[in-house]
Short mmCIF file of C-alpha atoms in Angstrom, two decimals:
data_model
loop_
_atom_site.label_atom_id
_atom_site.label_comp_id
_atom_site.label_asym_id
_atom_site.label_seq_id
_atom_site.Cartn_x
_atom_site.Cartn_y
_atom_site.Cartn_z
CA UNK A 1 23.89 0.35 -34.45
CA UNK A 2 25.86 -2.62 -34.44
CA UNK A 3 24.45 -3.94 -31.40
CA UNK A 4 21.75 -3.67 -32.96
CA UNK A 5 22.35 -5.59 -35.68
CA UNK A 6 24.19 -8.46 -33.52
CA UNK A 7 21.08 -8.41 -31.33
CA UNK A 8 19.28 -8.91 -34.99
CA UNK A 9 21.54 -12.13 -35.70
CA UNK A 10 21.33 -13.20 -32.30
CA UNK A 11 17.85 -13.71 -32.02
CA UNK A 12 16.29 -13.96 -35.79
CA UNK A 13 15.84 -17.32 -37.48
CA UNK A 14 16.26 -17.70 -41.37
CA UNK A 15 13.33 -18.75 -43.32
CA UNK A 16 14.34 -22.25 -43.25
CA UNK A 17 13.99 -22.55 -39.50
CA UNK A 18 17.67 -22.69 -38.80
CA UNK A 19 18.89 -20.09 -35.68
CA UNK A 20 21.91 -18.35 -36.29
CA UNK A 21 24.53 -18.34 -33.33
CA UNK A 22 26.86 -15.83 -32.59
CA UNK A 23 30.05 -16.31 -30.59
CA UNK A 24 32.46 -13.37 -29.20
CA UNK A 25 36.10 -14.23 -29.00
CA UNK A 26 39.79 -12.97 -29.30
CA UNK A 27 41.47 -13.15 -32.82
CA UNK A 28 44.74 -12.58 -33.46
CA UNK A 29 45.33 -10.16 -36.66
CA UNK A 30 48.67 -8.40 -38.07
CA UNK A 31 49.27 -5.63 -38.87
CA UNK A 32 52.31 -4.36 -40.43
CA UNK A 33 54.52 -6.92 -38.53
CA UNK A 34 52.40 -6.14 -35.02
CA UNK A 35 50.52 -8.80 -33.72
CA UNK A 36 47.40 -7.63 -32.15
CA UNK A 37 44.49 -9.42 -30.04
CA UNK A 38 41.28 -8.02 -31.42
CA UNK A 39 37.48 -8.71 -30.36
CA UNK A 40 35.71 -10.76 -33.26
CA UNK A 41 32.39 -12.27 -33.20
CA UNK A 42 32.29 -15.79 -35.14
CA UNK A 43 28.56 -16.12 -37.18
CA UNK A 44 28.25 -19.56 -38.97
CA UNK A 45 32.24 -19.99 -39.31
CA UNK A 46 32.96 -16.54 -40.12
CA UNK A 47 34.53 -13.82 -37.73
CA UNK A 48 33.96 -10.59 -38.13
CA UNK A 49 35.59 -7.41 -36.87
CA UNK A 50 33.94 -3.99 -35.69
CA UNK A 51 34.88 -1.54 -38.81
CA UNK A 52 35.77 1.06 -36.47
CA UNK A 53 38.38 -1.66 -34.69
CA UNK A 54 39.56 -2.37 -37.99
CA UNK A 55 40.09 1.68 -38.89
CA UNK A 56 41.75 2.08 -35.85
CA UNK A 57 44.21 -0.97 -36.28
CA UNK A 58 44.94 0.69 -39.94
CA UNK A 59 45.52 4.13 -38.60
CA UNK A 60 49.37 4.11 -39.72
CA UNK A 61 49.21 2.03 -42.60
CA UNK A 62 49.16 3.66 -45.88
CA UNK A 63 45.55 2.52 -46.19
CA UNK A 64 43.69 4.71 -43.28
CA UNK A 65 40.08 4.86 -42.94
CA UNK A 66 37.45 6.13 -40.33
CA UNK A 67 34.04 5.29 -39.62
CA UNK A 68 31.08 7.77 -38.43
CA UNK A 69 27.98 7.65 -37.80
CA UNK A 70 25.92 10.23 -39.33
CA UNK A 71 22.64 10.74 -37.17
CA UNK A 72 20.60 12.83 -39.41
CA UNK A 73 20.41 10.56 -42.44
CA UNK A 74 21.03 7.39 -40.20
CA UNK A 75 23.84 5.73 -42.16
CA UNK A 76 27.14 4.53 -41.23
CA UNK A 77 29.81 6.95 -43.24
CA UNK A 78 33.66 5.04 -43.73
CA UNK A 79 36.09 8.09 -44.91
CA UNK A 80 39.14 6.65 -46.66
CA UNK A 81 42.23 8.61 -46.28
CA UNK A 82 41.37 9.74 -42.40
CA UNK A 83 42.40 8.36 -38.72
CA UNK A 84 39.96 7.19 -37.28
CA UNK A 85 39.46 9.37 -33.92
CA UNK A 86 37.15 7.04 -31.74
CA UNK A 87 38.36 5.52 -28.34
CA UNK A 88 40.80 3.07 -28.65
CA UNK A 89 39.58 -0.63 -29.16
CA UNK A 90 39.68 -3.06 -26.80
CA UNK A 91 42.86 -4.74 -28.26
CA UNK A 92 46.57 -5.71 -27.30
CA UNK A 93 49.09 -4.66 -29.26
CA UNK A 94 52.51 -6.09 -30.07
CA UNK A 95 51.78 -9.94 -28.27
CA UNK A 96 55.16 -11.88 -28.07
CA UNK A 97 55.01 -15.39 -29.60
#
């Protein structure tokens, strides 16, 4: 779904004739006191994380959440108070500075 809606971004134009660009990169975020590299995608000056990155990063805080997808009624489902149990993200953890 998101790839999707990157794809979306990526090749849509706004009404006004101006195409919006989308650029992946490394961010770094902290969490907790760890430092982690995460994949972020930067539209018009803004980055923006994967949610289910973002659950996983929170899995030990005391603010845990996990994101589904629920295929019969197509939506995306985010389930506060649960780890979220999807592969690991593409991140480093714990980068010395």
């Amino acid at each position: 779904m998101f790839g999707i809606l990157l794809a979306v971004l990526l090749f849509t134009t706004t009404s006004n004739a101006q195409q919006i660009s989308c650029m992946g990169q490394r961010e770094t975020v902290w969490v907790d006191g760890q430092k982690f590299e995460v994949n972020a995608y930067q539209i018009q000056g803004y980055n923006y994380f994967k949610l289910r990155d973002v659950g996983y990063l929170l899995q030990t805080s005391n603010a845990p959440f996990s994101v589904t997808w629920n295929a019969q009624d197509k939506r995306i489902e985010i389930t506060t108070g649960t780890v979220q149990e999807s592969e690991k993200p593409e991140l480093t953890q714990n980068i010395k500075t």
